[in-house]
Amino acid sequence: MRWGEIIKRLVLVPPTLFGVAVIVFVLLRVVPGDPIAMMIPPGASEADITRLRALYGLDQPILQQFATWLGQVASGDLGRSISVRQGVLDLLLARLPATIELALLATVIAVVLGVLVALAGILLRGRRAEWAVDGGVGALLAIPDFLWALILLLLFGVLIPWLPISGRVDPQIDIDLRSNFYLLESLLTGRFDTASALLHHMFLPALALALPFAALVARILKASLADAEDQDYAQIARARGYSRPAILLHEVFPNALIPTVALGGVQLTLLLGGTVLVERIFSYEGIGNMAIDAVINRDFPLIQGLVLTFAVLFIALNLAVDLVVALLDPRLRHG
Amino acid sequence: MNATLTVEGLKVAIGAANVLRGVSLEVQPGEVRGLVGESGAGKSMLGRAVLGLLPANATITSGQIAFEGRDLLAMTETERRGLLGRRIALIPQDPMTSLNPVKRIGAQIGNLLRHHLGLPKRAALTRAAELLTEVAIREPERVLALYPHEISGGMRQRVLIAMAFACDPALVIADEPTTALDVTVQRQVLQLVERLRLRHGSAILFVTHDLGVVAKICRSMSVLHAGRVLEEGETADVLVRPRHAYTRALLAATPRADRPADALRPVPPALIEQLWSEAHRLDRAGEARPA
């Protein structure tokens, strides 16, 4: 991908986000229920409600509200959460690292698992055991991440209590870290006991997110490997006396990686979306979990901030995928 | 002295269908043998059988393939891999799909040299540049750093030819190497193959449907139809005094500069019909009397 292409994509980011902002803003206000209704005690007077609505600016026309909010966002202020009574940006910055770390760990697990299964599948190609691999992958794929979360929670949290099932880290542990990227920072600064405690907590939710994605990676990669192995250049490599494992690794794999990253990379957005329910199930303190609270409380500013954050993540992810694909495929690199 | 390649009574079947019905031929050291036939005659299948590249659903039902007197079919996988690419090489048919699209030319030639000759990385690249010079590629160092999509089809075919001769093979199987090329490039490629053959002292089994190509570079030839060798001999003899009706028909169907175009005669359908029914009769005879 050339620089011009990248710049074109970056230029399109603000209009995309604007579109997202309009849709969310309008939807939230069309759907019945508002934050005031959620926060007033029973028996509050009509006058109190009107005062509260005025306090949060909800008495103004939607267009006016939108203009005010957009002005704030443009100057880097996402407003104040109504239910938590803190700045939305601060809340996001505190919680987002937890979700990013969880998604990263899930991706690592999924890629390792997916690649291993795909390689096993391709080595068994044409034998009866190939069906077992394909079937297993299909079963993994058929169960969604939140269901895996419940299954894993029952299996390894309740029936065989190996791992903690709640939170990001034990409350007793004193986290003395400068950033909110607990795992990355503790790994980089060599505090492995902290990292290990974090990983214990993250493993089950990450695995729940990873399993369907691993199945997806395995399926795409195996099909791509099979396709590439049938190409002339791979056949001719056999006529040059290379062994099949060598051909799969050196000739076929680099080619199969291209469609796998292109198709699988985009599906990472599904994994990010999956964090909402999975974080909730494991009471993991990320933005997904926060999103559910925000929706329950009709916390308009927080929901808007969260949706914008997810939109930025999705856009960044898609751009990153395209860049990596261009890096892997010389035919795209030179335009 | 052993023949470079000896194929004897080779029968290959794909499922229930026979594709080779007892093919025998020999290639002597340094000889260029043409293997001629129309599509579906089984000529590529023979080359693939020698290289161990038969499709997964194809089986060799009987016959022998020997390379320099050693039985290729009885060899272990490791032994055969030691020969392939080094002593027995392939010039593939389609230069557009025969190079790995994501690897630089230098890496593709270099890997081959390192794998078979054990050259260190640097020396392999130097040798690769020499090989490219041999196939008349200018600025070889620059080409080594390019990807296949960055060079023309004719250039890719040269790279593939260079790779085929890289380890001084005793036998090169050329699988219709000129079919996918422009007529103008074809001639150059043929001359190139001939020059490299002489320099590296290789024999060539030249698979083609083009009698004109055979006349240009093959000393001897075998005519294949429906998986059978119908006629073989010195190219000059076969082309001047064809004994088999099918060879005569093929010749009459080949355009020549010294004949008007309306003298071209298609191979008579009745003859094709007769040849196929012979082939099927052979198949039934084979079934009746189990080998």
XYZ file of C-alpha atoms in Angstrom:
626
model
C 0.000 0.000 0.000
C 1.388 3.388 -0.966
C 1.504 6.450 1.264
C -1.186 8.130 -0.794
C -3.511 5.241 -0.024
C -2.817 5.446 3.703
C -3.413 9.194 3.750
C -6.662 8.719 1.852
C -7.792 6.240 4.489
C -6.805 8.584 7.317
C -8.686 11.470 5.741
C -11.815 9.316 5.734
C -11.599 8.678 9.486
C -13.216 11.937 10.736
C -16.277 11.698 8.442
C -16.731 8.057 9.447
C -16.598 8.962 13.131
C -18.999 11.825 12.531
C -21.447 9.399 10.942
C -21.125 7.069 13.894
C -21.655 9.967 16.297
C -24.850 11.073 14.541
C -26.319 7.574 14.539
C -25.556 6.892 18.188
C -26.731 10.278 19.314
C -30.031 10.028 17.520
C -30.662 6.371 18.424
C -30.075 7.005 22.108
C -32.596 9.767 22.161
C -35.221 7.949 20.131
C -35.144 4.858 22.333
C -37.419 5.210 25.357
C -35.859 5.847 28.761
C -33.376 8.469 29.810
C -30.699 8.813 32.493
C -32.870 10.989 34.698
C -35.525 8.314 34.967
C -32.835 5.889 36.143
C -31.361 8.162 38.821
C -34.341 9.757 40.539
C -35.643 8.161 43.721
C -39.259 7.028 43.730
C -41.619 9.811 44.505
C -39.495 12.657 43.181
C -41.450 15.730 42.265
C -42.089 16.910 38.728
C -40.102 20.063 39.492
C -37.033 18.045 40.630
C -37.114 16.040 37.413
C -37.328 19.178 35.303
C -34.399 20.699 37.227
C -32.280 17.607 36.727
C -33.084 17.490 33.012
C -32.033 21.125 32.698
C -28.851 20.419 34.690
C -27.709 17.818 32.150
C -28.941 19.827 29.181
C -31.544 17.203 28.268
C -34.298 19.779 28.022
C -32.818 21.327 24.910
C -33.654 20.325 21.324
C -31.688 17.308 20.047
C -29.879 19.374 17.451
C -28.746 21.807 20.117
C -27.594 18.952 22.363
C -25.695 17.385 19.488
C -23.958 20.630 18.571
C -22.888 21.187 22.168
C -21.571 17.645 22.525
C -19.784 17.746 19.158
C -18.087 21.006 20.160
C -16.871 19.357 23.356
C -15.647 16.237 21.557
C -13.763 18.316 18.999
C -11.877 19.976 21.846
C -11.057 16.580 23.400
C -13.736 16.584 26.084
C -16.115 13.640 25.979
C -18.327 15.067 28.725
C -19.145 13.705 32.192
C -20.694 10.371 32.922
C -24.108 10.819 34.493
C -24.138 7.582 36.468
C -20.478 7.473 37.641
C -20.049 11.238 37.829
C -16.555 11.246 36.361
C -15.122 12.496 33.110
C -15.895 10.034 30.287
C -12.375 10.334 28.888
C -10.827 9.497 32.263
C -13.100 6.490 32.625
C -12.212 5.274 29.136
C -8.487 5.750 29.642
C -8.678 3.843 32.913
C -10.608 0.906 31.462
C -9.502 0.670 27.828
C -6.021 -0.770 28.584
C -7.650 -3.706 30.406
C -9.748 -4.522 27.335
C -6.851 -4.081 24.919
C -4.690 -6.422 26.983
C -7.473 -8.991 27.139
C -8.036 -8.778 23.388
C -4.305 -9.055 22.714
C -3.936 -12.112 24.915
C -6.996 -13.676 23.260
C -5.512 -12.947 19.834
C -2.183 -14.519 20.749
C -3.895 -17.644 22.086
C -6.169 -17.821 19.051
C -3.366 -17.407 16.520
C -1.123 -19.997 18.188
C -3.992 -22.497 18.473
C -5.342 -21.724 15.023
C -1.982 -22.078 13.282
C -1.196 -25.343 15.072
C -4.574 -26.841 14.195
C -4.316 -25.672 10.568
C -0.840 -27.201 10.233
C -2.026 -30.454 11.783
C -4.983 -30.444 9.412
C -2.869 -29.866 6.319
C -0.326 -32.536 7.317
C -3.199 -35.003 7.653
C -4.635 -33.911 4.309
C -6.334 -36.731 2.440
C -6.317 -39.048 5.458
C -9.270 -39.979 7.568
C -7.993 -37.966 10.551
C -8.441 -34.783 8.497
C -12.175 -35.146 9.087
C -11.613 -35.154 12.839
C -9.701 -31.873 12.610
C -12.331 -30.274 10.370
C -15.118 -31.486 12.631
C -13.399 -30.169 15.756
C -12.886 -26.805 14.109
C -16.544 -26.705 13.103
C -17.658 -27.456 16.657
C -15.384 -24.746 18.084
C -16.751 -22.313 15.564
C -20.361 -23.187 16.325
C -20.151 -22.163 19.989
C -20.061 -18.367 20.521
C -17.626 -16.694 22.900
C -20.118 -15.882 25.666
C -21.193 -19.511 25.772
C -17.551 -20.575 25.989
C -17.220 -18.094 28.850
C -19.998 -19.839 30.763
C -18.653 -23.307 29.935
C -15.108 -22.410 31.022
C -16.411 -20.717 34.132
C -18.319 -23.845 35.115
C -15.480 -26.209 34.240
C -12.407 -24.457 35.606
C -13.939 -22.038 38.059
C -16.610 -24.138 39.712
C -16.208 -27.889 39.016
C -12.406 -27.915 39.056
C -11.521 -24.584 40.644
C -8.134 -24.019 39.038
C -8.380 -20.419 38.096
C -9.970 -17.237 39.480
C -13.194 -16.372 37.694
C -13.696 -12.762 38.590
C -11.917 -9.453 38.228
C -8.657 -8.403 36.689
C -6.430 -9.089 39.709
C -6.747 -10.135 43.359
C -7.841 -7.211 45.525
C -5.116 -8.113 48.045
C -2.346 -7.632 45.537
C -0.920 -4.164 45.658
C -0.655 -2.966 42.102
C 2.135 -0.453 41.963
C 2.246 0.352 38.266
C 2.386 3.640 36.462
C 0.161 2.868 33.458
C -3.116 0.996 33.248
C -1.514 -1.556 30.951
C -0.887 -3.770 33.969
C 0.175 -6.871 32.067
C 2.412 -5.183 29.515
C 4.043 -2.944 32.113
C 4.657 -5.715 34.627
C 6.153 -7.893 31.883
C 8.348 -5.092 30.573
C 9.563 -4.103 34.017
C 10.217 -7.712 35.010
C 7.592 -7.996 37.761
C 6.678 -11.533 36.864
C 4.730 -12.380 40.030
C 2.306 -9.550 39.234
C 2.182 -10.610 35.600
C 1.432 -14.175 36.619
C -1.399 -13.067 38.920
C -2.831 -10.987 36.077
C -2.534 -13.849 33.598
C -4.333 -16.196 35.987
C -7.269 -13.827 35.989
C -7.168 -13.126 32.287
C -6.738 -16.666 31.062
C -10.339 -17.906 31.154
C -11.956 -14.805 29.592
C -9.174 -14.633 27.023
C -9.645 -18.316 26.182
C -13.399 -17.834 25.814
C -12.766 -15.028 23.332
C -9.984 -16.973 21.637
C -11.666 -20.323 20.954
C -14.132 -19.288 18.223
C -11.495 -17.007 16.714
C -8.902 -19.797 16.784
C -11.362 -22.004 14.914
C -11.848 -19.265 12.348
C -8.096 -18.796 11.896
C -7.639 -22.558 11.611
C -10.354 -22.873 9.009
C -9.170 -19.994 6.802
C -5.495 -20.908 7.128
C -6.064 -24.577 6.382
C -8.125 -23.790 3.297
C -5.492 -21.291 2.150
C -2.695 -23.794 2.763
C -4.524 -26.449 0.772
C -5.146 -23.976 -2.017
C -1.523 -22.801 -2.114
C -0.196 -26.371 -1.969
C -2.073 -27.164 -5.184
C -0.495 -24.258 -7.021
C 2.174 -24.926 -9.628
C 5.023 -23.426 -7.640
C 4.381 -25.782 -4.723
C 4.108 -28.803 -7.037
C 7.339 -27.804 -8.744
C 9.040 -27.465 -5.377
C 8.359 -31.185 -4.944
C 10.099 -31.824 -8.270
C 13.105 -29.973 -6.825
C 13.445 -32.532 -4.069
C 12.183 -30.499 -1.131
C 10.384 -32.456 1.582
C 6.681 -31.815 2.147
C 7.122 -30.148 5.563
C 9.800 -27.873 4.062
C 7.522 -26.969 1.168
C 4.581 -26.291 3.479
C 6.706 -24.068 5.695
C 8.806 -22.164 3.168
C 6.772 -22.101 -0.035
C 3.133 -22.570 0.952
C 2.805 -20.885 4.355
C 3.959 -17.385 3.304
C 1.369 -17.457 0.527
C -1.427 -18.853 2.687
C -0.787 -16.187 5.292
C -2.022 -13.429 2.970
C -5.707 -14.436 2.705
C -5.641 -15.571 6.338
C -4.596 -12.153 7.630
C -6.905 -10.370 5.206
C -9.985 -12.386 6.211
C -9.075 -13.224 9.808
C -7.809 -9.742 10.648
C -11.134 -8.166 9.910
C -12.814 -10.729 12.153
C -10.752 -9.392 15.077
C -13.458 -6.744 15.351
C -15.848 -9.553 16.306
C -13.463 -10.539 19.070
C -13.443 -6.931 20.330
C -17.238 -6.911 20.260
C -17.190 -10.178 22.181
C -15.404 -8.502 25.091
C -18.677 -6.824 26.102
C -20.395 -10.024 27.240
C -17.293 -11.971 28.219
C -15.957 -9.181 30.435
C -19.358 -9.019 32.061
C -19.421 -12.751 32.776
C -15.960 -12.647 34.392
C -16.522 -9.229 36.070
C -13.422 -8.052 34.241
C -12.917 -4.309 34.547
C -12.684 -3.345 30.889
C -14.715 -1.051 28.680
C -16.978 -3.906 27.584
C -18.199 -4.451 31.095
C -18.539 -0.702 31.558
C -20.614 -0.521 28.361
C -23.315 -2.762 29.820
C -23.587 -0.584 32.950
C -23.679 2.515 30.797
C -26.554 1.139 28.757
C -28.503 -0.009 31.818
C -28.164 3.462 33.343
C -28.929 5.206 30.017
C -25.686 7.098 30.642
C -25.765 9.009 27.355
C -22.321 10.667 27.484
C -20.597 7.432 28.510
C -22.378 5.346 25.857
C -21.462 7.912 23.213
C -17.825 7.895 24.350
C -17.732 4.091 24.368
C -19.229 3.752 20.898
C -16.768 6.291 19.518
C -13.922 4.373 21.161
C -15.063 1.098 19.608
C -15.391 2.860 16.252
C -11.824 4.180 16.470
C -10.576 0.709 17.428
C -12.398 -0.904 14.480
C -11.069 1.642 12.009
C -7.515 1.319 13.337
C -7.765 -2.467 13.190
C -8.935 -2.474 9.584
C -6.165 -0.119 8.553
C -3.582 -2.219 10.402
C -4.845 -5.379 8.679
C -4.514 -3.772 5.257
C -1.004 -2.591 6.078
C 0.070 -6.056 7.235
C -1.423 -7.682 4.124
C 0.508 -5.228 1.936
C 3.622 -6.114 3.881
C 3.080 -9.828 3.286
C 2.196 -9.584 -0.383
C 4.836 -8.012 -2.621
C 2.268 -7.731 -5.409
C 0.361 -5.160 -3.336
C 3.417 -3.409 -1.922
C 4.488 -1.830 -5.156
C 0.973 -0.865 -6.070
C 26.761 -47.561 -20.081
C 23.271 -47.133 -18.623
C 20.667 -45.079 -20.389
C 19.873 -41.843 -18.529
C 16.196 -42.692 -18.427
C 14.541 -46.013 -19.087
C 10.781 -46.314 -18.949
C 9.421 -49.816 -19.458
C 5.815 -50.890 -19.882
C 4.600 -48.045 -17.702
C 0.894 -48.169 -16.934
C -0.784 -45.409 -15.006
C -4.442 -45.244 -14.090
C -6.538 -42.471 -12.617
C -9.361 -44.229 -10.878
C -10.744 -46.716 -13.418
C -9.405 -44.807 -16.412
C -6.060 -45.748 -17.928
C -3.904 -42.793 -18.893
C -0.688 -44.635 -19.768
C -1.102 -48.069 -21.372
C 2.360 -49.569 -21.243
C 4.754 -46.844 -22.362
C 8.393 -47.720 -23.051
C 11.103 -45.269 -24.020
C 14.762 -44.545 -23.453
C 16.750 -41.362 -23.208
C 20.509 -41.775 -23.688
C 23.042 -39.478 -21.977
C 23.078 -36.119 -23.733
C 20.183 -37.069 -26.018
C 17.234 -34.800 -26.700
C 14.121 -36.902 -27.112
C 10.855 -35.384 -28.179
C 7.655 -36.795 -26.724
C 4.875 -35.771 -29.067
C 1.149 -36.152 -28.799
C -2.118 -34.298 -28.698
C -3.839 -33.158 -25.484
C -4.793 -36.130 -23.360
C -2.204 -38.416 -24.963
C -0.558 -38.808 -21.552
C 2.702 -37.083 -22.419
C 2.709 -34.776 -19.413
C 1.604 -37.678 -17.225
C 4.752 -39.548 -18.210
C 6.944 -36.610 -17.198
C 5.073 -36.332 -13.913
C 5.506 -40.037 -13.232
C 9.273 -39.693 -13.605
C 9.322 -36.711 -11.246
C 7.032 -38.391 -8.719
C 4.441 -35.674 -9.271
C 1.462 -37.815 -10.275
C -1.838 -36.517 -8.918
C -2.914 -38.100 -5.640
C -5.633 -40.190 -7.308
C -3.275 -41.639 -9.955
C -1.553 -44.972 -9.460
C 1.233 -46.723 -11.327
C -0.288 -50.129 -11.981
C 2.736 -51.706 -13.612
C 6.035 -50.983 -15.330
C 9.386 -49.543 -14.393
C 11.150 -46.201 -14.411
C 14.931 -46.317 -14.081
C 17.285 -43.361 -13.854
C 20.889 -44.216 -14.754
C 20.052 -47.836 -14.082
C 18.517 -47.212 -10.656
C 14.855 -48.069 -10.152
C 13.122 -44.776 -9.283
C 9.947 -46.468 -8.128
C 11.735 -48.783 -5.678
C 13.763 -45.978 -4.106
C 13.066 -44.523 -0.692
C 11.514 -41.101 -0.564
C 14.781 -39.596 0.725
C 16.856 -41.162 -2.049
C 14.482 -39.873 -4.696
C 14.444 -36.378 -3.203
C 18.238 -36.375 -3.419
C 17.974 -36.880 -7.179
C 15.093 -34.522 -7.890
C 16.147 -30.971 -8.618
C 19.798 -32.028 -8.725
C 20.169 -34.952 -11.165
C 16.626 -34.826 -12.602
C 15.209 -31.387 -13.215
C 12.035 -29.892 -14.623
C 11.346 -26.964 -16.910
C 7.672 -26.334 -16.179
C 4.987 -25.422 -18.648
C 3.608 -22.151 -17.324
C 6.172 -19.544 -16.261
C 3.435 -17.316 -14.855
C 2.454 -19.727 -12.088
C 5.642 -21.697 -11.560
C 7.542 -19.217 -9.405
C 6.571 -18.499 -5.826
C 4.843 -15.078 -5.944
C 6.003 -13.900 -2.522
C 9.706 -14.766 -2.772
C 12.439 -12.873 -4.546
C 14.052 -14.520 -7.567
C 17.367 -14.581 -5.697
C 15.844 -16.424 -2.742
C 14.220 -19.015 -5.032
C 17.402 -19.839 -6.956
C 19.567 -19.443 -3.869
C 17.498 -21.926 -1.830
C 17.850 -24.530 -4.554
C 21.631 -24.149 -4.663
C 21.924 -24.239 -0.885
C 19.640 -27.250 -0.632
C 21.347 -29.432 -3.225
C 24.904 -28.129 -3.425
C 25.258 -26.933 0.168
C 26.491 -23.522 -0.930
C 26.620 -20.827 1.766
C 24.173 -17.956 1.336
C 26.613 -15.503 -0.247
C 28.097 -18.026 -2.654
C 24.610 -19.179 -3.628
C 23.631 -15.660 -4.646
C 26.845 -15.199 -6.628
C 26.206 -18.485 -8.403
C 22.574 -17.496 -8.992
C 23.748 -14.322 -10.724
C 26.065 -16.395 -12.943
C 23.169 -18.682 -13.841
C 21.031 -15.716 -14.826
C 23.851 -14.441 -17.025
C 23.905 -17.879 -18.686
C 20.262 -17.478 -19.681
C 21.013 -14.046 -21.123
C 19.398 -11.959 -18.410
C 21.017 -8.553 -18.211
C 21.734 -6.938 -14.833
C 21.390 -10.260 -12.988
C 22.045 -8.722 -9.552
C 19.085 -6.406 -10.018
C 16.809 -9.226 -11.181
C 17.762 -11.360 -8.166
C 16.218 -8.716 -5.908
C 12.917 -8.666 -7.842
C 9.701 -10.563 -7.253
C 8.263 -12.741 -10.051
C 5.452 -10.287 -10.836
C 8.051 -7.637 -11.598
C 9.528 -9.450 -14.602
C 8.047 -10.536 -17.928
C 6.813 -14.031 -18.791
C 9.759 -14.682 -21.070
C 12.143 -13.629 -18.310
C 10.395 -15.878 -15.803
C 10.792 -18.800 -18.186
C 14.531 -18.002 -18.397
C 14.734 -17.996 -14.620
C 13.018 -21.392 -14.545
C 15.393 -22.719 -17.187
C 18.348 -21.415 -15.189
C 16.972 -23.202 -12.116
C 16.520 -26.449 -14.056
C 20.166 -26.491 -15.133
C 21.508 -25.035 -11.860
C 22.865 -28.320 -10.470
C 24.128 -29.826 -13.763
C 21.322 -32.392 -14.069
C 21.772 -35.565 -16.113
C 18.134 -35.348 -17.229
C 15.864 -32.368 -17.774
C 12.175 -32.912 -18.351
C 10.874 -29.996 -20.377
C 7.081 -29.996 -20.043
C 5.865 -27.916 -23.002
C 8.143 -25.055 -21.967
C 7.281 -22.950 -25.011
C 3.510 -23.462 -25.091
C 2.636 -20.517 -22.855
C 5.040 -18.149 -24.600
C 4.825 -15.731 -27.486
C 5.983 -17.161 -30.809
C 8.790 -14.596 -30.931
C 10.042 -15.642 -27.504
C 9.658 -19.378 -28.252
C 12.634 -19.450 -30.612
C 14.938 -17.739 -28.155
C 13.868 -20.115 -25.409
C 14.559 -23.142 -27.622
C 18.021 -21.845 -28.486
C 18.661 -21.200 -24.826
C 17.654 -24.703 -23.793
C 19.894 -26.130 -26.495
C 22.860 -24.007 -25.374
C 22.473 -24.867 -21.701
C 22.066 -28.543 -22.491
C 25.408 -28.552 -24.281
C 27.145 -26.622 -21.518
C 25.794 -28.739 -18.675
C 25.865 -32.026 -20.525
C 22.244 -32.933 -19.816
C 19.814 -35.157 -21.655
C 16.348 -33.748 -22.277
C 12.937 -35.338 -22.498
C 11.090 -32.662 -24.432
C 7.323 -32.956 -23.998
C 5.433 -31.033 -26.670
C 2.520 -31.127 -29.075
C 4.496 -29.083 -31.609
C 6.209 -31.097 -34.354
C 7.991 -27.939 -35.459
C 9.720 -27.690 -32.073
C 10.659 -31.371 -32.248
C 12.151 -30.910 -35.713
C 14.272 -28.039 -34.415
C 15.889 -29.520 -31.342
C 15.146 -33.227 -30.859
C 17.476 -35.943 -32.140
C 14.918 -38.659 -31.528
C 11.225 -38.727 -30.868
C 8.338 -40.832 -29.599
C 4.776 -40.335 -30.779
C 2.237 -40.892 -28.042
C -1.496 -41.387 -28.359
C -4.033 -42.595 -25.794
C -1.193 -43.565 -23.500
C 0.621 -45.713 -26.082
C 3.825 -45.078 -28.028
C 2.729 -45.482 -31.655
C 6.055 -44.794 -33.289
C 9.575 -43.878 -32.332
C 12.946 -43.305 -33.910
C 15.422 -40.703 -35.070
C 13.587 -37.431 -35.669
C 14.839 -37.182 -39.239
C 13.566 -40.702 -40.083
C 10.209 -40.322 -38.405
C 9.447 -36.961 -39.948
C 10.580 -37.934 -43.450
C 9.342 -41.539 -43.515
C 6.592 -41.829 -40.930
C 5.514 -45.458 -40.566
C 2.384 -45.021 -38.505
C -0.768 -43.542 -40.042
C -1.227 -41.282 -36.998
C 2.239 -39.742 -37.425
C 1.494 -39.117 -41.083
C -1.794 -37.481 -40.126
C -0.059 -35.303 -37.519
C 2.477 -34.184 -40.126
C -0.265 -33.332 -42.585
C -1.898 -31.246 -39.861
C 1.279 -29.263 -39.102
C 1.685 -25.900 -40.821
C 4.911 -25.561 -42.826
C 6.502 -22.628 -44.572
C 6.975 -24.589 -47.823
C 3.326 -25.562 -48.163
C 0.219 -23.467 -48.753
C -2.059 -23.112 -45.763
C -4.967 -24.855 -47.519
C -2.841 -27.995 -47.767
C -3.348 -28.513 -44.034
C -5.429 -31.599 -43.254
C -6.947 -32.207 -39.809
C -6.254 -35.632 -38.317
C -9.148 -37.770 -39.694
C -11.738 -38.507 -36.994
C -12.011 -42.100 -38.237
C -8.327 -42.648 -37.427
C -8.699 -41.202 -33.921
C -11.758 -43.406 -33.433
C -9.838 -46.478 -34.536
C -6.882 -45.681 -32.219
C -9.126 -45.249 -29.207
C -10.982 -48.479 -29.847
C -7.619 -50.237 -30.106
C -6.629 -48.729 -26.777
C -9.866 -49.862 -25.148
C -9.456 -53.328 -26.633
C -6.020 -53.437 -24.990
C -7.584 -52.414 -21.669
C -10.148 -55.210 -21.884
C -7.459 -57.731 -22.806
C -5.478 -56.565 -19.760
C -8.485 -57.086 -17.495
C -9.207 -60.523 -18.869
C -5.646 -61.682 -18.255
C -4.624 -60.292 -14.871
C -1.015 -59.151 -14.733
